[in-house]
Amino acid sequence: MLAMNYRGPQRVRIDHKPMPEIVHPQDAIVRVTRSCICGSDLHLYNGSVPDTRVGMTFGHEITGVVEQLGPEVQNLKVGDHVLVPFNIACGKCVFCQQGLFGNCHESNPQATAVGGIFGYSHTAGGYDGGQAEYVRVPYADVGPTVIPAGMDPDDAVMLTDVVPTGYQAAGIQPGDTVVVFGAGPWASWRHGAPGSSGQGELSSLISWIIVSNSPATTAPAKPTTSKRSATPCCS
């Protein structure tokens, strides 16, 4: 398969790599349909993250179609189109039982500060990421979520990291006025949120200001349910 291949600081290329295989009964193999370049991937690219090894494939924002399943996976079936969260969690350890999936001890037992993360150095478990044609997804009954019918994969891939991470970090509440600097994924999500399930009600109670140097994105955000093209971060 073709995959992104890290060759050292500020050196990446597309190479042929071996297809991922089922190595644990709770694994899934997913054929990637969307994969983003996260801003935090720049830390890896620049060599700023410890133990980022030559040969690693980045990519922790992924959607894809389930191609193979380990014998213990029960919540998915071959052919499901899923979004895959960036963090890898077992769902059973003391941290996961508290909802602290980012600190899963089973997915990265050598660490004390972080659980497993797709494509984010051996500090985060050494798992290859989804900037590739296929990716191995451990603990497939825990993280991957089937994309609802009618949901655009360009929207679904935002739910793998950027939107929930930003939303949680901002602590947004009804009645807030929110300024979004730059018209990237967050601004694009804002344009679609009023027409989406659940989030639309909250979004309609928030004042949004999007600041961008792009003339095409400086107009006030308006509710919409129409299809839209992929954001620049997605391929």
C-alpha positions as a printed Julia matrix, in Angstrom:
235×3 Matrix{Float64}:
   0.0     0.0    0.0
   0.99    3.65  -0.31
   1.63    5.5    2.94
   3.31    8.6    4.29
   6.83    7.74   5.5
   8.75    9.88   8.0
  12.44   10.05   7.11
  13.66   12.54   9.71
  12.99   16.18  10.65
  11.28   18.0    7.77
  11.66   14.96   5.51
   8.6    12.92   4.55
   7.65   11.01   1.43
   5.07    8.62   0.03
   6.33    5.04  -0.05
   5.07    1.51  -0.51
   4.69   -0.12   2.9
   3.4    -3.56   3.94
  -0.33   -3.9    4.42
  -1.36   -3.84   8.1
  -2.45   -7.16   9.55
  -4.69   -8.36  12.35
  -2.3    -8.95  15.26
  -4.82   -9.0   18.13
  -8.36  -10.48  18.23
  -9.82   -7.01  18.9
  -8.17   -5.38  15.85
  -9.78   -4.07  12.68
  -8.21   -3.2    9.34
  -9.73   -0.05   7.86
  -9.42    1.22   4.29
  -8.91    4.96   4.69
 -11.4     7.28   2.98
 -10.43   10.56   4.67
  -7.26   11.52   6.54
  -6.32   14.97   7.82
  -3.04   16.71   8.44
  -3.39   18.05  11.97
  -1.55   21.13  13.13
   0.08   18.96  15.8
   1.6    16.82  13.03
   3.95   19.75  12.45
   5.61   18.98  15.78
   6.38   15.5   14.49
   7.45   16.81  11.09
   9.87   19.27  12.66
  11.39   16.62  14.93
  10.06   18.17  18.14
   8.36   15.05  19.57
  10.65   12.58  21.37
  11.06    9.11  19.89
   9.57    9.88  16.48
  11.2     7.1   14.5
  12.16    6.94  10.85
   9.57    4.92   8.95
   6.56    6.0   10.98
   3.3     6.93   9.26
   1.52    9.96  10.73
  -2.22   10.64  10.76
  -4.62   10.55  13.7
  -7.79   11.96  12.09
  -9.29    9.15  10.04
 -12.46    7.81   8.48
 -12.59    4.58   6.54
 -14.34    1.37   5.59
 -13.87   -1.76   7.69
 -12.13   -4.42   5.56
 -11.16   -7.06   8.15
 -12.09   -7.81  11.75
 -10.45   -9.77  14.54
 -12.53  -12.62  15.98
 -13.45  -10.75  19.18
 -14.82   -7.57  17.53
 -18.6    -7.47  17.99
 -19.75   -3.88  17.4
 -18.61   -3.53  13.78
 -19.02   -5.47  10.57
 -17.08   -5.57   7.33
 -18.24   -2.72   5.1
 -19.09   -0.29   7.91
 -17.92    3.27   7.2
 -16.48    4.5   10.49
 -14.83    7.52  12.04
 -11.8     6.62  14.11
 -10.92    8.83  17.11
  -7.28    9.84  17.47
  -6.76    8.15  20.84
  -6.48    4.38  21.2
  -8.26    3.04  24.28
  -9.0    -0.41  25.65
 -12.23    0.61  27.36
 -11.52   -1.53  30.43
  -8.56   -0.14  32.39
  -8.94    2.1   35.43
  -8.51    5.23  33.31
 -10.97    4.2   30.6
 -13.54    3.31  33.26
 -13.36    6.94  34.4
 -13.78    8.24  30.87
 -10.09    9.19  30.68
  -9.52    7.42  27.36
  -6.54    9.62  26.52
  -4.71    8.06  29.47
  -5.45    4.42  28.64
  -2.79    2.33  30.33
  -3.27   -0.73  28.14
  -2.73    0.97  24.77
   0.56    2.55  25.9
   1.74    0.67  29.0
   5.3     2.07  28.89
   4.06    5.64  29.44
   2.71    7.43  32.48
   1.31   10.59  30.89
  -0.54    9.56  27.74
  -2.31    6.6   26.16
  -1.91    5.36  22.61
  -2.38    7.78  19.7
  -2.43    6.94  16.01
   0.68    8.08  14.16
   2.18   10.08  17.0
   5.63    8.67  17.79
   6.64    5.8   20.06
   6.06    8.16  22.99
   2.37    7.56  22.24
   2.68    3.84  21.6
   4.32    3.65  18.17
   1.11    3.02  16.24
   1.18    3.82  12.52
  -1.43    6.4   11.56
  -3.96    6.9    8.82
  -2.09    8.96   6.23
  -2.08    5.74   4.25
  -4.39    3.57   2.22
  -5.04    1.21   5.14
  -4.61    1.37   8.91
  -4.74   -1.14  11.74
  -7.21   -0.07  14.43
  -6.71   -1.72  17.86
  -9.62   -2.17  20.3
 -12.06   -1.75  17.43
 -15.11   -2.15  19.68
 -14.14    0.93  21.72
 -13.15    3.85  19.5
 -14.53    3.54  15.95
 -18.06    4.81  15.4
 -20.25    4.04  12.4
 -20.91    7.21  10.39
 -24.68    7.87  10.25
 -26.37    7.56   6.89
 -26.42   10.9    5.09
 -23.45   12.35   6.99
 -20.7    13.61   4.68
 -17.33   11.96   5.43
 -15.8    15.45   5.17
 -17.85   16.35   8.24
 -17.34   13.04  10.02
 -13.54   13.26   9.86
 -13.67   16.5   11.84
 -15.2    14.57  14.74
 -12.1    12.39  15.1
 -10.08   15.15  16.78
 -10.27   18.81  15.8
 -13.89   19.6   16.68
 -14.21   17.67  20.0
 -10.73   18.73  21.11
 -11.36   22.4   20.36
 -14.87   22.3   21.78
 -13.75   20.69  25.03
 -10.78   23.01  25.41
 -12.88   26.13  24.82
 -15.56   25.15  27.32
 -18.28   26.74  25.15
 -21.67   27.26  26.77
 -25.02   28.62  25.49
 -24.97   32.41  25.38
 -21.22   32.63  24.75
 -19.66   34.73  22.02
 -16.92   32.72  20.33
 -14.15   34.13  18.12
 -12.58   31.65  15.7
  -9.25   32.87  14.28
  -8.73   31.41  10.83
 -11.27   29.77   8.55
 -10.05   26.2    8.88
 -11.93   23.13  10.11
 -13.53   24.83  13.11
 -14.95   27.63  10.99
 -16.19   25.12   8.4
 -17.83   23.08  11.15
 -19.55   26.21  12.41
 -21.09   26.75   8.99
 -22.62   23.27   9.05
 -23.45   22.87  12.72
 -26.93   24.5   12.68
 -28.09   21.86  10.24
 -26.58   18.92  12.09
 -28.22   16.68  14.66
 -27.98   17.74  18.31
 -25.17   20.26  17.93
 -27.41   22.63  15.96
 -29.52   23.56  18.98
 -26.48   24.61  21.0
 -24.87   26.34  18.04
 -27.95   28.49  17.49
 -27.56   29.87  21.04
 -23.97   30.98  20.47
 -22.66   34.09  18.73
 -19.85   33.18  16.33
 -17.22   35.53  14.92
 -14.86   34.07  12.32
 -11.68   36.05  11.66
  -9.79   35.21   8.47
  -7.6    36.88   5.88
  -9.46   35.04   3.13
 -12.13   37.2    1.41
 -14.21   34.09   0.78
 -14.59   33.39   4.49
 -15.04   36.8    6.09
 -18.82   36.92   5.61
 -20.95   36.19   8.7
 -21.64   32.5    9.19
 -25.16   31.46   8.23
 -27.12   28.31   9.07
 -26.95   25.8    6.25
 -27.73   22.16   5.59
 -26.25   22.08   2.11
 -23.35   19.93   1.0
 -19.98   21.67   0.93
 -16.53   20.84  -0.3
 -13.84   19.35   1.89
 -11.81   21.69   4.03
  -8.22   22.22   2.94
  -6.95   19.9    5.68
  -8.64   16.88   4.22
  -7.66   14.63   1.33
